[in-house]
Amino acid sequence: MENLTQFLPIILMVLVVYLFMIRPQMQRQKKEKKFAEELKRGDRVVTKSGLHGKVLELNNDGTCILESGAGKLKYERSALSLEMSKKLNEPATPVKK
């Protein structure tokens, strides 16, 4: 019983780290992977570096061609931002007066 009480604080710390740090990161990675897989031509996206564009082509090697003001650019699908692209594609909410 003494051995268990000695390791209880360490076990609790590992549990807290898992619940508050590791698990949310794993869920976020799953969402980003799903987002990258569900991309289709014509989607408006934002890269993690802030470039806005429209998907022209999706390649099987994990890249995509974006059309932006600078022309056609080739990006990795992992370079596309899930959060910023969602905000870009949300319907505009009317401003209440």
XYZ file of N, CA, C and O in Angstrom:
388
model
N 0.819 -1.196 0.000
C 0.000 0.000 0.000
C 0.859 1.254 0.000
O 0.495 2.245 -0.604
N 2.006 1.190 0.686
C 2.892 2.346 0.714
C 3.457 2.657 -0.662
O 3.626 3.818 -1.019
N 3.755 1.623 -1.419
C 4.289 1.836 -2.765
C 3.286 2.566 -3.646
O 3.661 3.417 -4.444
N 2.028 2.223 -3.518
C 0.996 2.872 -4.316
C 0.868 4.344 -3.945
O 0.748 5.200 -4.823
N 0.911 4.666 -2.675
C 0.787 6.072 -2.260
C 2.007 6.876 -2.682
O 1.889 8.078 -2.912
N 3.150 6.252 -2.837
C 4.334 6.969 -3.298
C 4.222 7.313 -4.783
O 4.660 8.377 -5.206
N 3.637 6.437 -5.568
C 3.531 6.655 -7.001
C 2.245 7.367 -7.412
O 2.094 7.758 -8.564
N 1.332 7.559 -6.508
C 0.053 8.199 -6.828
C 0.221 9.609 -7.399
O -0.412 9.917 -8.415
N 1.054 10.482 -6.840
C 1.227 11.806 -7.447
C 1.773 11.750 -8.878
O 1.325 12.504 -9.750
N 2.677 10.837 -9.133
C 3.235 10.714 -10.487
C 2.175 10.206 -11.449
O 2.046 10.694 -12.569
N 1.401 9.244 -11.005
C 0.323 8.708 -11.846
C -0.697 9.795 -12.144
O -1.155 9.935 -13.283
N -1.048 10.594 -11.153
C -1.997 11.688 -11.359
C -1.442 12.738 -12.321
O -2.176 13.271 -13.164
N -0.156 13.056 -12.227
C 0.445 14.026 -13.146
C 0.415 13.522 -14.581
O 0.107 14.274 -15.506
N 0.716 12.251 -14.771
C 0.671 11.669 -16.115
C -0.750 11.712 -16.655
O -0.979 12.045 -17.824
N -1.720 11.414 -15.832
C -3.118 11.453 -16.241
C -3.545 12.865 -16.637
O -4.199 13.059 -17.662
N -3.158 13.856 -15.851
C -3.504 15.251 -16.152
C -2.851 15.698 -17.455
O -3.488 16.343 -18.296
N -1.586 15.366 -17.644
C -0.892 15.728 -18.885
C -1.588 15.079 -20.079
O -1.793 15.718 -21.113
N -1.980 13.826 -19.958
C -2.666 13.152 -21.048
C -3.994 13.826 -21.356
O -4.304 14.118 -22.510
N -4.792 14.103 -20.323
C -6.129 14.661 -20.535
C -6.115 16.085 -21.059
O -6.974 16.479 -21.843
N -5.159 16.895 -20.615
C -5.172 18.307 -20.977
C -4.210 18.684 -22.085
O -4.310 19.782 -22.632
N -3.276 17.809 -22.446
C -2.311 18.169 -23.478
C -2.269 17.180 -24.639
O -2.381 17.576 -25.792
N -2.110 15.929 -24.346
C -1.896 14.946 -25.408
C -3.190 14.632 -26.148
O -3.236 14.654 -27.382
N -4.256 14.359 -25.422
C -5.527 13.984 -26.060
C -6.096 15.089 -26.946
O -6.491 14.816 -28.088
N -6.143 16.359 -26.488
C -6.648 17.411 -27.382
C -5.803 17.577 -28.648
O -6.335 17.837 -29.729
N -4.487 17.415 -28.523
C -3.624 17.523 -29.700
C -3.908 16.392 -30.683
O -3.927 16.616 -31.894
N -4.147 15.196 -30.189
C -4.467 14.073 -31.068
C -5.792 14.312 -31.796
O -5.922 14.023 -32.984
N -6.784 14.854 -31.086
C -8.073 15.149 -31.711
C -7.922 16.226 -32.784
O -8.533 16.147 -33.847
N -7.097 17.222 -32.508
C -6.880 18.288 -33.487
C -6.200 17.732 -34.736
O -6.551 18.104 -35.858
N -5.229 16.842 -34.556
C -4.559 16.240 -35.702
C -5.531 15.429 -36.551
O -5.454 15.454 -37.778
N -6.458 14.729 -35.916
C -7.467 13.967 -36.662
C -8.349 14.897 -37.480
O -8.671 14.619 -38.634
N -8.762 16.030 -36.877
C -9.600 16.994 -37.598
C -8.861 17.580 -38.793
O -9.430 17.741 -39.870
N -7.583 17.919 -38.619
C -6.815 18.485 -39.716
C -6.602 17.469 -40.828
O -6.650 17.816 -42.009
N -6.380 16.209 -40.465
C -6.221 15.165 -41.475
C -7.519 14.978 -42.260
O -7.506 14.864 -43.484
N -8.644 14.978 -41.552
C -9.944 14.840 -42.210
C -10.198 16.026 -43.140
O -10.681 15.862 -44.254
N -9.844 17.234 -42.684
C -10.003 18.443 -43.503
C -9.192 18.323 -44.787
O -9.692 18.614 -45.875
N -7.940 17.875 -44.682
C -7.082 17.747 -45.855
C -7.621 16.690 -46.818
O -7.517 16.840 -48.037
N -8.203 15.620 -46.291
C -8.743 14.563 -47.147
C -10.035 14.986 -47.836
O -10.339 14.521 -48.932
N -10.817 15.856 -47.205
C -12.112 16.251 -47.756
C -12.043 17.460 -48.677
O -13.076 17.926 -49.148
N -10.847 17.987 -48.925
C -10.729 19.122 -49.831
C -11.219 18.735 -51.219
O -11.055 17.601 -51.654
N -11.789 19.698 -51.904
C -12.222 19.455 -53.279
C -11.940 20.696 -54.113
O -11.658 21.764 -53.567
N -11.992 20.537 -55.398
C -11.728 21.666 -56.293
C -12.737 22.779 -56.036
O -13.911 22.534 -55.808
N -12.242 24.003 -56.044
C -13.116 25.155 -55.857
C -13.214 25.631 -54.420
O -13.762 26.707 -54.169
N -12.705 24.858 -53.468
C -12.741 25.287 -52.069
C -11.839 26.501 -51.869
O -10.740 26.563 -52.410
N -12.320 27.432 -51.090
C -11.504 28.586 -50.716
C -10.773 28.229 -49.425
O -11.400 27.778 -48.467
N -9.464 28.426 -49.409
C -8.652 28.040 -48.263
C -7.670 29.152 -47.907
O -7.426 30.064 -48.688
N -7.109 29.025 -46.708
C -6.052 29.905 -46.243
C -4.911 29.009 -45.773
O -5.140 28.036 -45.061
N -3.694 29.333 -46.179
C -2.548 28.554 -45.717
C -2.161 29.007 -44.319
O -2.587 30.061 -43.858
N -1.329 28.227 -43.653
C -0.879 28.592 -42.311
C -0.020 29.841 -42.329
O 0.119 30.513 -41.322
N 0.537 30.181 -43.478
C 1.323 31.408 -43.581
C 0.456 32.611 -43.945
O 0.961 33.722 -44.004
N -0.835 32.382 -44.196
C -1.759 33.488 -44.423
C -2.143 33.747 -45.864
O -2.857 34.699 -46.156
N -1.708 32.936 -46.799
C -2.054 33.119 -48.199
C -3.474 32.630 -48.458
O -3.811 31.501 -48.106
N -4.293 33.463 -49.063
C -5.664 33.089 -49.416
C -5.662 32.578 -50.853
O -5.001 33.147 -51.717
N -6.427 31.527 -51.108
C -6.482 30.997 -52.458
C -7.664 30.067 -52.655
O -8.438 29.803 -51.742
N -7.765 29.601 -53.878
C -8.836 28.684 -54.264
C -8.175 27.430 -54.830
O -7.210 27.517 -55.595
N -8.663 26.264 -54.439
C -8.067 24.994 -54.863
C -8.393 24.751 -56.332
O -9.551 24.728 -56.723
N -7.332 24.597 -57.133
C -7.511 24.270 -58.551
C -7.347 22.786 -58.819
O -8.105 22.206 -59.589
N -6.329 22.184 -58.196
C -6.029 20.771 -58.411
C -5.653 20.118 -57.093
O -5.054 20.753 -56.236
N -5.988 18.844 -56.975
C -5.558 18.033 -55.837
C -4.793 16.842 -56.386
O -5.314 16.097 -57.216
N -3.554 16.693 -55.948
C -2.708 15.603 -56.432
C -2.661 14.477 -55.412
O -2.850 14.692 -54.223
N -2.390 13.276 -55.880
C -2.336 12.105 -55.004
C -1.105 12.093 -54.105
O -1.054 11.344 -53.149
N -0.110 12.911 -54.415
C 1.107 12.926 -53.612
C 1.018 13.861 -52.407
O 2.021 14.137 -51.758
N -0.177 14.348 -52.076
C -0.359 15.193 -50.899
C -0.186 16.673 -51.169
O -0.082 17.466 -50.242
N -0.138 17.055 -52.422
C -0.009 18.468 -52.757
C -1.286 18.966 -53.420
O -2.136 18.186 -53.840
N -1.389 20.277 -53.493
C -2.517 20.876 -54.196
C -2.036 22.151 -54.874
O -1.064 22.767 -54.447
N -2.708 22.528 -55.932
C -2.404 23.749 -56.657
C -3.445 24.782 -56.254
O -4.655 24.535 -56.361
N -2.975 25.934 -55.764
C -3.869 27.018 -55.361
C -3.755 28.164 -56.336
O -2.665 28.471 -56.825
N -4.880 28.798 -56.603
C -4.886 30.012 -57.404
C -5.037 31.178 -56.439
O -5.953 31.204 -55.616
N -4.108 32.109 -56.535
C -4.160 33.281 -55.670
C -3.867 34.512 -56.521
O -3.710 34.416 -57.737
N -3.760 35.648 -55.872
C -3.433 36.876 -56.590
C -2.055 36.808 -57.212
O -1.770 37.500 -58.186
N -1.186 35.971 -56.686
C 0.174 35.828 -57.201
C 0.251 34.817 -58.346
O 1.307 34.618 -58.921
N -0.833 34.154 -58.665
C -0.840 33.144 -59.719
C -1.114 31.768 -59.142
O -1.701 31.625 -58.082
N -0.644 30.751 -59.844
C -0.834 29.373 -59.399
C 0.364 28.961 -58.543
O 1.511 29.110 -58.949
N 0.077 28.429 -57.364
C 1.116 28.025 -56.425
C 0.868 26.595 -55.967
O -0.281 26.185 -55.777
N 1.960 25.846 -55.769
C 1.856 24.463 -55.322
C 2.147 24.411 -53.828
O 3.161 24.924 -53.365
N 1.239 23.808 -53.065
C 1.371 23.703 -51.617
C 1.115 22.278 -51.166
O 0.389 21.534 -51.827
N 1.676 21.922 -50.028
C 1.332 20.672 -49.370
C -0.048 20.845 -48.735
O -0.378 21.931 -48.262
N -0.824 19.796 -48.702
C -2.136 19.887 -48.061
C -2.005 20.179 -46.572
O -2.855 20.818 -45.977
N -0.921 19.722 -45.974
C -0.717 19.960 -44.546
C -0.430 21.430 -44.248
O -0.479 21.830 -43.093
N -0.135 22.232 -45.258
C 0.135 23.650 -45.058
C -1.145 24.480 -45.041
O -1.093 25.691 -44.834
N -2.288 23.844 -45.232
C -3.557 24.567 -45.224
C -4.099 24.615 -43.806
O -4.086 23.635 -43.086
N -4.596 25.762 -43.414
C -5.071 25.972 -42.049
C -6.552 25.633 -41.940
O -7.385 26.224 -42.634
N -6.871 24.724 -41.039
C -8.255 24.320 -40.810
C -9.061 25.468 -40.227
O -10.134 25.804 -40.730
N -8.552 26.092 -39.167
C -9.316 27.137 -38.476
C -9.551 28.351 -39.368
O -10.657 28.868 -39.453
N -8.500 28.821 -40.034
C -8.650 30.020 -40.856
C -9.518 29.758 -42.080
O -10.263 30.622 -42.519
N -9.439 28.551 -42.636
C -10.270 28.214 -43.793
C -11.735 28.120 -43.382
O -12.624 28.499 -44.142
N -12.003 27.609 -42.171
C -13.385 27.554 -41.686
C -13.961 28.963 -41.550
O -15.078 29.230 -41.943
N -13.167 29.875 -40.977
C -13.621 31.257 -40.810
C -13.886 31.899 -42.159
O -14.835 32.659 -42.313
N -13.058 31.597 -43.147
C -13.212 32.170 -44.478
C -14.493 31.692 -45.136
O -15.177 32.455 -45.815
N -14.866 30.442 -44.913
C -16.024 29.847 -45.572
C -17.315 29.945 -44.787
O -18.354 29.493 -45.257
N -17.265 30.521 -43.573
C -18.493 30.672 -42.795
C -19.411 31.685 -43.473
O -18.934 32.671 -44.036
N -20.706 31.459 -43.407
C -21.622 32.461 -43.958
C -21.545 33.740 -43.134
O -21.365 33.712 -41.933
N -21.642 34.850 -43.809
C -21.558 36.137 -43.138
C -22.803 36.335 -42.261
O -23.936 36.092 -42.700
N -22.592 36.735 -41.046
C -23.714 36.998 -40.142
C -24.081 38.476 -40.255
O -23.205 39.339 -40.267
N -25.357 38.752 -40.351
C -25.758 40.152 -40.484
C -25.460 40.914 -39.185
O -25.586 40.388 -38.094
N -25.088 42.158 -39.348
C -24.774 43.000 -38.197
C -26.062 43.553 -37.637
O -26.876 44.118 -38.350
N -26.269 43.354 -36.328
C -27.478 43.853 -35.673
C -27.277 45.292 -35.251
O -26.232 45.672 -34.763
N -28.306 46.088 -35.470
C -28.232 47.513 -35.064
C -29.150 47.782 -33.928
O -30.088 47.183 -33.642
